[in-house]
PDB file of C-alpha atoms in Angstrom:
ATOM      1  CA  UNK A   1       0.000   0.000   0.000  1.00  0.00           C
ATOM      2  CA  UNK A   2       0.997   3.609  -0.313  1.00  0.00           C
ATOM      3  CA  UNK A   3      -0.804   5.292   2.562  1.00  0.00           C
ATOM      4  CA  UNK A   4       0.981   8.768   2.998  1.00  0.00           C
ATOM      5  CA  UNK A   5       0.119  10.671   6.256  1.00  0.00           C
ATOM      6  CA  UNK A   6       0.712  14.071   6.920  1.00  0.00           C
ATOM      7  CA  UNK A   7      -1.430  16.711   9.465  1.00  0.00           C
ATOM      8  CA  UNK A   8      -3.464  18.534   7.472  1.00  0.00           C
ATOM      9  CA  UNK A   9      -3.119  21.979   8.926  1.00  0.00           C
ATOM     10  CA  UNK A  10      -0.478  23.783  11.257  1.00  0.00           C
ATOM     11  CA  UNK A  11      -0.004  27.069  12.323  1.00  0.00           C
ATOM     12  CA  UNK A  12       3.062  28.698  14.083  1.00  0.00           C
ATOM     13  CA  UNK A  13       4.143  31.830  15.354  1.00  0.00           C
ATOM     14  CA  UNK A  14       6.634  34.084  13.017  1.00  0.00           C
ATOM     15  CA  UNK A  15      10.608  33.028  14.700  1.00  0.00           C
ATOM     16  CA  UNK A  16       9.132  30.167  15.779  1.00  0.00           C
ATOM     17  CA  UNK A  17      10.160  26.202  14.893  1.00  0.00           C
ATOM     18  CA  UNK A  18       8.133  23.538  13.315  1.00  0.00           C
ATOM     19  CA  UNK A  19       8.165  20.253  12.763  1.00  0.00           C
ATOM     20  CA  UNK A  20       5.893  18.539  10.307  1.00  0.00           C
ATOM     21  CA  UNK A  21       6.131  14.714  10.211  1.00  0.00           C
ATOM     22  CA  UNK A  22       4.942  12.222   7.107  1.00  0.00           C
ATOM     23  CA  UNK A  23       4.290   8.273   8.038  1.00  0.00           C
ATOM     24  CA  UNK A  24       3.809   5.829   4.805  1.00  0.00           C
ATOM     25  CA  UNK A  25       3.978   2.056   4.249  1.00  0.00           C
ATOM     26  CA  UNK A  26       7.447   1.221   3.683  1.00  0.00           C
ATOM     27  CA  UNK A  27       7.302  -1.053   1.254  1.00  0.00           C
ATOM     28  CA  UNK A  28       8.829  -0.026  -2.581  1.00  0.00           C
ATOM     29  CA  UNK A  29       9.750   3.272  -1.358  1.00  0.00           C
ATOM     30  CA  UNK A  30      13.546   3.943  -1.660  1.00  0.00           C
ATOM     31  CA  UNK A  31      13.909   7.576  -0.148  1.00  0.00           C
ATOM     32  CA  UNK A  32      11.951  10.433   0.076  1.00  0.00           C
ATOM     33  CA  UNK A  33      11.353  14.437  -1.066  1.00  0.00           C
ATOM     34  CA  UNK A  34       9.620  16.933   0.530  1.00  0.00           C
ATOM     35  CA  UNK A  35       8.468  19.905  -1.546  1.00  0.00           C
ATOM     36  CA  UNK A  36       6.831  23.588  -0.679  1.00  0.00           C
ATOM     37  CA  UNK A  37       3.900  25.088  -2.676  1.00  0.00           C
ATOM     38  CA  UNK A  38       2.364  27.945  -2.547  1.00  0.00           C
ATOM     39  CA  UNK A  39      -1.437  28.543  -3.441  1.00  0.00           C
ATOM     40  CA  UNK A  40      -1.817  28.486  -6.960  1.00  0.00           C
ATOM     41  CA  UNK A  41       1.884  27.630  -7.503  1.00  0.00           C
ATOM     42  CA  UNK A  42       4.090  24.484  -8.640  1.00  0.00           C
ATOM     43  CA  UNK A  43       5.425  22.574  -6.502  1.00  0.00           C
ATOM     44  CA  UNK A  44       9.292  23.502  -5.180  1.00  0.00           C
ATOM     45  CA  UNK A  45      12.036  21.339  -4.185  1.00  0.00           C
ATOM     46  CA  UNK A  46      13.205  21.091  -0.465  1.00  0.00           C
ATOM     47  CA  UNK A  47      14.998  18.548   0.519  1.00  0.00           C
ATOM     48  CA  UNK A  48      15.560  15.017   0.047  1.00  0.00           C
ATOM     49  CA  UNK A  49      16.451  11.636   1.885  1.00  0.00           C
ATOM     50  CA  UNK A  50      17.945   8.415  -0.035  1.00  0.00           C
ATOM     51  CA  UNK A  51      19.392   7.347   3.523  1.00  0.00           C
ATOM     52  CA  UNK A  52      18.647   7.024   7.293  1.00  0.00           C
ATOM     53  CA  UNK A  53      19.349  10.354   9.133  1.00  0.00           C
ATOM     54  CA  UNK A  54      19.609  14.086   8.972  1.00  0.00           C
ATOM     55  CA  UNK A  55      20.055  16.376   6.167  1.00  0.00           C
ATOM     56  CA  UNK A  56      20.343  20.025   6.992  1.00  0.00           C
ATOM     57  CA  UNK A  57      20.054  22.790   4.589  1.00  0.00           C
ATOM     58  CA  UNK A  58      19.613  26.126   5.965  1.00  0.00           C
ATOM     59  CA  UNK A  59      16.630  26.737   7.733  1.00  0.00           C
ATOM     60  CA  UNK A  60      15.093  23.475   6.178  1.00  0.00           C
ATOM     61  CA  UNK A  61      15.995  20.152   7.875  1.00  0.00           C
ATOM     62  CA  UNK A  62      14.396  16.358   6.923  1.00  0.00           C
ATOM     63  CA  UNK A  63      14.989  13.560   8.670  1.00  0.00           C
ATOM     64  CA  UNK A  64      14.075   9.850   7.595  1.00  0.00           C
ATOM     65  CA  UNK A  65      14.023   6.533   8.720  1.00  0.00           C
ATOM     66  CA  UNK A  66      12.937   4.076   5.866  1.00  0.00           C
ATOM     67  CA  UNK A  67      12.690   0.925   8.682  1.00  0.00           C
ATOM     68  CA  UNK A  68       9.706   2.766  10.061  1.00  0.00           C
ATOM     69  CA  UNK A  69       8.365   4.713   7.057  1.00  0.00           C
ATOM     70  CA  UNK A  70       8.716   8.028   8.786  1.00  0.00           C
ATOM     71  CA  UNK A  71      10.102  11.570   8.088  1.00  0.00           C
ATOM     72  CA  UNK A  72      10.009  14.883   9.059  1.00  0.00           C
ATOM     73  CA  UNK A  73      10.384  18.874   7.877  1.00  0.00           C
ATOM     74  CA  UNK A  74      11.646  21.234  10.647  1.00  0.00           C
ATOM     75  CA  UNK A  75      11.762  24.493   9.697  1.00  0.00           C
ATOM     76  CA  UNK A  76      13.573  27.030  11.585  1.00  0.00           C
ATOM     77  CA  UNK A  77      13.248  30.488  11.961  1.00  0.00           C
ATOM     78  CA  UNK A  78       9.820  30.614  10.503  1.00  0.00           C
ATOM     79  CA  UNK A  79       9.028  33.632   8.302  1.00  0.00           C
ATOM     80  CA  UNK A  80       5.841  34.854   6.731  1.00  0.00           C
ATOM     81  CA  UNK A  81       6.612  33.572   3.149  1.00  0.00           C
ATOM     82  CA  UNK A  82       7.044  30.074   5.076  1.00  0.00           C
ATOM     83  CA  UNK A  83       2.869  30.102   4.591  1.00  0.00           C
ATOM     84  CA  UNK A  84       2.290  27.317   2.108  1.00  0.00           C
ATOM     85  CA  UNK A  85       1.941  23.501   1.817  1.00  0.00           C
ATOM     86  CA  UNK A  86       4.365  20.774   2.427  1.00  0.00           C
ATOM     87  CA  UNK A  87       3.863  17.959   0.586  1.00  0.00           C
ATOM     88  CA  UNK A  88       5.960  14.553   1.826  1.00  0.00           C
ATOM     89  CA  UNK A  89       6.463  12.164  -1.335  1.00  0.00           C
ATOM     90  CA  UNK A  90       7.869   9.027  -1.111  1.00  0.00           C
ATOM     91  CA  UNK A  91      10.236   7.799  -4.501  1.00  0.00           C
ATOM     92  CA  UNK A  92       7.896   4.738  -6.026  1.00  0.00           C
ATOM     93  CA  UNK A  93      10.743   4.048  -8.366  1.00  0.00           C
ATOM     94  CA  UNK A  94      12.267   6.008 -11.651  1.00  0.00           C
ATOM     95  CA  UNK A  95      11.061   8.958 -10.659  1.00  0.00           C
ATOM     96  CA  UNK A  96       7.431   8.222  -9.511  1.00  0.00           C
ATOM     97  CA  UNK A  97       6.533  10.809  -6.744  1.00  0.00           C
ATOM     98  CA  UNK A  98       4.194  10.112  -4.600  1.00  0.00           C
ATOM     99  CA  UNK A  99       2.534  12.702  -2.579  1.00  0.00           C
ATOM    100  CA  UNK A 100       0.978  12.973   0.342  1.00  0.00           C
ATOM    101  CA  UNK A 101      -2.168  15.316   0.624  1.00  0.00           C
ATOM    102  CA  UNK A 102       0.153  18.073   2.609  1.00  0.00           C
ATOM    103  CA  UNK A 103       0.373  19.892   5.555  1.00  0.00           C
ATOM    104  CA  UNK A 104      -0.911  22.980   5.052  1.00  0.00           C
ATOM    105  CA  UNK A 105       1.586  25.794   7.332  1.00  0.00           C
ATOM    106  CA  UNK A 106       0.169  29.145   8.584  1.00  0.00           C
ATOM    107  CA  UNK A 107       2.512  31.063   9.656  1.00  0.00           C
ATOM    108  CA  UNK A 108       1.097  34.071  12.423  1.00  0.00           C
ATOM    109  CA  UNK A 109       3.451  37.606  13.742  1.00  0.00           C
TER     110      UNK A 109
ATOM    111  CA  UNK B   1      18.780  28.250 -17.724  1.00  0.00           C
ATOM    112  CA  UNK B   2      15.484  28.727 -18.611  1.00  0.00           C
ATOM    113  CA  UNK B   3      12.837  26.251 -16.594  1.00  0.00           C
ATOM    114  CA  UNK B   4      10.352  23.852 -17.133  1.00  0.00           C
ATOM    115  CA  UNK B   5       7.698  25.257 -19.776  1.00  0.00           C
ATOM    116  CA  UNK B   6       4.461  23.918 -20.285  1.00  0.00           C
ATOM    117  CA  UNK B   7       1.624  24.773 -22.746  1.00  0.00           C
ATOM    118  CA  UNK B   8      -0.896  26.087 -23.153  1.00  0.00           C
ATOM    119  CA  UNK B   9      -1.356  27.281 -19.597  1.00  0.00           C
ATOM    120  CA  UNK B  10      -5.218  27.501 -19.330  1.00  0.00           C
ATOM    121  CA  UNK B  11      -7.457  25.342 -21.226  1.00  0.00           C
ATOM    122  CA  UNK B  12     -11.061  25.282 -21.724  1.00  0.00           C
ATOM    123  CA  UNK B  13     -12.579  22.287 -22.987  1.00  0.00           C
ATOM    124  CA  UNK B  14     -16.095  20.348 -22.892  1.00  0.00           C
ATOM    125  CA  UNK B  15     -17.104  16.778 -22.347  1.00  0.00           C
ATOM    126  CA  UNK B  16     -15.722  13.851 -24.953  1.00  0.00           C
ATOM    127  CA  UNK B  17     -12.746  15.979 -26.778  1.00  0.00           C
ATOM    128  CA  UNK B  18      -9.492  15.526 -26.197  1.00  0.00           C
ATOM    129  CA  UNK B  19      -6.800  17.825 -25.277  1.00  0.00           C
ATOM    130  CA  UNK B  20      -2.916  17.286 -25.949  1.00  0.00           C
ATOM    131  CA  UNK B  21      -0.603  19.323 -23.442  1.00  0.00           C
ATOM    132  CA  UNK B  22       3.264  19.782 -24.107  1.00  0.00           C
ATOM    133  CA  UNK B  23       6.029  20.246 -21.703  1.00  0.00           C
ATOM    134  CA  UNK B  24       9.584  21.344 -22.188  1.00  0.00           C
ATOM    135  CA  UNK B  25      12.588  20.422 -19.689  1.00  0.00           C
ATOM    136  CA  UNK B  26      14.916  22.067 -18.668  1.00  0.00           C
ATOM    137  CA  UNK B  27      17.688  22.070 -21.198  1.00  0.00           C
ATOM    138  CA  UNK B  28      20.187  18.774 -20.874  1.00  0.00           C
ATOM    139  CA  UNK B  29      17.068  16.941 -18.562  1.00  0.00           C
ATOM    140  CA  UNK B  30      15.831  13.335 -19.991  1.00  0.00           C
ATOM    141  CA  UNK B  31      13.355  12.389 -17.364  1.00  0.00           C
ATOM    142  CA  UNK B  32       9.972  13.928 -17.948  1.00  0.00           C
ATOM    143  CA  UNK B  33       6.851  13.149 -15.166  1.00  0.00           C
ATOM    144  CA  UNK B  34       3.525  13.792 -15.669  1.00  0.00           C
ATOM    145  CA  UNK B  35       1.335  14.681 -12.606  1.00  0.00           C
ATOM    146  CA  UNK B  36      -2.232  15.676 -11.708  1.00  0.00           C
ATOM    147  CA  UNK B  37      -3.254  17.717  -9.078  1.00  0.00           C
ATOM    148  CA  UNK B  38      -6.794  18.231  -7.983  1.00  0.00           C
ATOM    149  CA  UNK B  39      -8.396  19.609  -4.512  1.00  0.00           C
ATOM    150  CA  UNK B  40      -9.906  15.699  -3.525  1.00  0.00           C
ATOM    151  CA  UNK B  41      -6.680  14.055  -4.500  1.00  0.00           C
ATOM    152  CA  UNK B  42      -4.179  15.728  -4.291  1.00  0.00           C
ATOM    153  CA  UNK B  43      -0.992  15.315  -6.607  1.00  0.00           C
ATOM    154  CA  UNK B  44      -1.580  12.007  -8.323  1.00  0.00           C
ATOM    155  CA  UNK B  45       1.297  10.501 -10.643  1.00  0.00           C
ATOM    156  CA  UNK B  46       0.219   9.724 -14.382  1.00  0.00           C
ATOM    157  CA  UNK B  47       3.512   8.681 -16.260  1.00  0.00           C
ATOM    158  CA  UNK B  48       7.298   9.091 -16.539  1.00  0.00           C
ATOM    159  CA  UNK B  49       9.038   9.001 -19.723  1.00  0.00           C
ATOM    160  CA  UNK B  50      13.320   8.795 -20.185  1.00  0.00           C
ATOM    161  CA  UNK B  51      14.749   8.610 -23.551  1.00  0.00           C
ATOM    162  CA  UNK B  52      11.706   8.594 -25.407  1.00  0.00           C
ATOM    163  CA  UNK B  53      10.575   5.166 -23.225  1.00  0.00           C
ATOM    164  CA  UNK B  54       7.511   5.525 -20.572  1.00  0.00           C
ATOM    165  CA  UNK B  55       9.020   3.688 -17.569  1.00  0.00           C
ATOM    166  CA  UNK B  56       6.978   4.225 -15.261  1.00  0.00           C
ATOM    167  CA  UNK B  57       2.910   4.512 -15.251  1.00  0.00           C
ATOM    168  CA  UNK B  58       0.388   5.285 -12.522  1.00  0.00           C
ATOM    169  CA  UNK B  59      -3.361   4.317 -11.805  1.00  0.00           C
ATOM    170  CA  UNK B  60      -5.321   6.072 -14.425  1.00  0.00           C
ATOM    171  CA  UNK B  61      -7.418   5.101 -17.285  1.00  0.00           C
ATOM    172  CA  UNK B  62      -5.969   4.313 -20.935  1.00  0.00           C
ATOM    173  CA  UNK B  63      -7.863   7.759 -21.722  1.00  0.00           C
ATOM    174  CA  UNK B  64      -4.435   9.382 -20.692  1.00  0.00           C
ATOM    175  CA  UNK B  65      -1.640   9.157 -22.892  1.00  0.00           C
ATOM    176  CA  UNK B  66       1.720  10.291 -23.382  1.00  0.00           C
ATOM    177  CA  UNK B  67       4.933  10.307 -25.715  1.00  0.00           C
ATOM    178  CA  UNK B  68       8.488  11.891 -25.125  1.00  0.00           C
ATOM    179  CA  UNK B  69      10.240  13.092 -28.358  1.00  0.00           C
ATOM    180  CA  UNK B  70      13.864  12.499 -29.420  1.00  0.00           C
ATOM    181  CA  UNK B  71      14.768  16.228 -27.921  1.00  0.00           C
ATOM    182  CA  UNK B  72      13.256  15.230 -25.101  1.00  0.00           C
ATOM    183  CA  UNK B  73      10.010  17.685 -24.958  1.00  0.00           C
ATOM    184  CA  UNK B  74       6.648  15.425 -23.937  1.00  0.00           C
ATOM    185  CA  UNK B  75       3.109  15.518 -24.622  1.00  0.00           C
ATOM    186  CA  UNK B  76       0.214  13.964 -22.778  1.00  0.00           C
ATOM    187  CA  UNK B  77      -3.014  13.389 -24.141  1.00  0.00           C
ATOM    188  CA  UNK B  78      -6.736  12.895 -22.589  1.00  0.00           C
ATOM    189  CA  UNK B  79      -9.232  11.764 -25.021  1.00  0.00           C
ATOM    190  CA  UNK B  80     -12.688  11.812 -24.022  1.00  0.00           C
ATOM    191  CA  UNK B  81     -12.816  13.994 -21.249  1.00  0.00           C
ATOM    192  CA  UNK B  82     -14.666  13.817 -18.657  1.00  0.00           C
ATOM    193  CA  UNK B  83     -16.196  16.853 -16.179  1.00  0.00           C
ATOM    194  CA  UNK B  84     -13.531  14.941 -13.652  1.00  0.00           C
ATOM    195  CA  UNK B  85     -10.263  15.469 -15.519  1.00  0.00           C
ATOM    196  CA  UNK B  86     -10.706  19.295 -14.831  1.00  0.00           C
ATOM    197  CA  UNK B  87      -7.360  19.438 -13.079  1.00  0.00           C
ATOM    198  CA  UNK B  88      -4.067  21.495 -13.334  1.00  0.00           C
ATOM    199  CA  UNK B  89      -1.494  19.102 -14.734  1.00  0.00           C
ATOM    200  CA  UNK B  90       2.243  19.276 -13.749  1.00  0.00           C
ATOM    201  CA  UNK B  91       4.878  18.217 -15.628  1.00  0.00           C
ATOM    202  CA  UNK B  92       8.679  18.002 -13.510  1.00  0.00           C
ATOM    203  CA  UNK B  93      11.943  17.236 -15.505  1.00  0.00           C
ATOM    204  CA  UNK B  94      14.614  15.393 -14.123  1.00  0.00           C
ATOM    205  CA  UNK B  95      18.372  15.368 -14.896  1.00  0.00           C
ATOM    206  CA  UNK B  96      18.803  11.800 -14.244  1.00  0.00           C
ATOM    207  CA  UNK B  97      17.129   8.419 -15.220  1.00  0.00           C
ATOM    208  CA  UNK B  98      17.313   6.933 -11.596  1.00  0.00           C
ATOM    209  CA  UNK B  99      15.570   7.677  -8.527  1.00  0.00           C
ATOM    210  CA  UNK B 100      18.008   9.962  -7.185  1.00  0.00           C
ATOM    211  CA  UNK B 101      17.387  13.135  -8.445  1.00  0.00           C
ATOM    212  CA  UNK B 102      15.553  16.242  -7.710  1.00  0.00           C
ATOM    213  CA  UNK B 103      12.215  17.222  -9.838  1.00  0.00           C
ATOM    214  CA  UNK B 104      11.531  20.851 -10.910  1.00  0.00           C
ATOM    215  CA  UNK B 105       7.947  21.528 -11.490  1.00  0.00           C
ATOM    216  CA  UNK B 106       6.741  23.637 -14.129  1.00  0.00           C
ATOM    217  CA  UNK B 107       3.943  25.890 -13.484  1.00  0.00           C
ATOM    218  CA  UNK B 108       1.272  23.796 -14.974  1.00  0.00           C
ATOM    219  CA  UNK B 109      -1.893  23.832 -17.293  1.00  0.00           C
ATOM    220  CA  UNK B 110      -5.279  24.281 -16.037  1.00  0.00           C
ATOM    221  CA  UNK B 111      -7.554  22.066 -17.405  1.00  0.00           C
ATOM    222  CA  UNK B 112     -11.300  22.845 -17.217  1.00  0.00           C
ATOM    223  CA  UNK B 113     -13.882  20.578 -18.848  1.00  0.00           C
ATOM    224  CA  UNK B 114     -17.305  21.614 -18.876  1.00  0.00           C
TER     225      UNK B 114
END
């Protein structure tokens, strides 16, 4: 199965952190991507985990652990233009996304 | 270098024609994917295509259709459409054929079938 789960809304305070986590069936999946988009916008690259652990890049951290089909997104030092969805999408194999429904961030002064 | 293109970028259509919508990669990218993104499903994977070959294919009906040319650009086709394909559809290029490699999205078409 490819059951993706992801809270459907969150909302933090400007400065703040966040941490948005993504659960899926492990099974065919051999990493993971997590992409931003705004309303009415495509989809744009985050991050992405092939292996077990950490990845930092700037504010944007994702961590994954394939064993357990779970991730996360923390995002640090939120800012207003943080506001969008955060779509978790597990690799299905040469290229096949899939995504989750999102996690829709509001971000508040 | 310039990004992902797709046309046309809006699209009105009505029940049982068929539409054909073209994407261009970015400029040295093989891997084209095809997605479709509506409010009650989300982002939904329809095909991947590398070196003119469709490797990859997701759950939708035979209705949807697509080719990759020699220089790379794609099309995807819907014939018959129904009210329900009204969707924007996403096309993402890839630089590499494996499963290792970022997608960048282009900004879509918006597909409305009445």
């Amino acid at each position: 199965g490819q059951n993706i789960d992801q809270p459907t809304e969150m909302t933090a305070t400007e400065g703040a952190i966040v941490q948005i986590n993504c659960t899926y069936q492990t099974s065919g999946f051999n990493g993971l991507f997590w992409y931003q988009q705004h309303a009415g916008e495509a989809p744009t690259f985050l991050s992405y985990n092939v292996l077990d652990g950490l990845e930092e890049k700037g504010r944007f951290s994702s961590f994954l652990s394939r064993s357990k089909g779970y991730s996360y997104l923390l995002l640090k030092e939120l800012q207003m233009k943080d506001s969008a969805s955060y779509l978790c999408a597990p690799i299905g194999g040469y290229n096949k996304l899939i995504f989750g429904a999102g996690t829709r961030l509001a971000v508040h002064p | 270098k310039a990004g992902v293109t797709q046309t046309p970028r809006y699209l009105i259509k009505t029940r049982g024609q068929q539409v054909t919508l073209s994407c261009s990669p970015i400029s040295g990218h093989r891997s084209v994917s095809w997605y479709q993104q509506t409010p009650g499903q989300g982002l939904q994977f329809l095909f991947e295509y590398f070196s003119e070959t469709q490797r990859n294919k997701g759950n939708f009906p035979g209705r949807f259709s697509g080719r990759q040319f020699s220089n790379s650009r794609s099309e995807m086709n819907v014939s018959t459409l129904e009210l329900g394909d009204s969707a924007l559809y996403l096309c993402a290029s890839s630089s590499q054929g494996g499963d290792s490699y970022e997608q960048y999205f282009g900004p879509g078409t918006r597909l409305t079938v009445t």
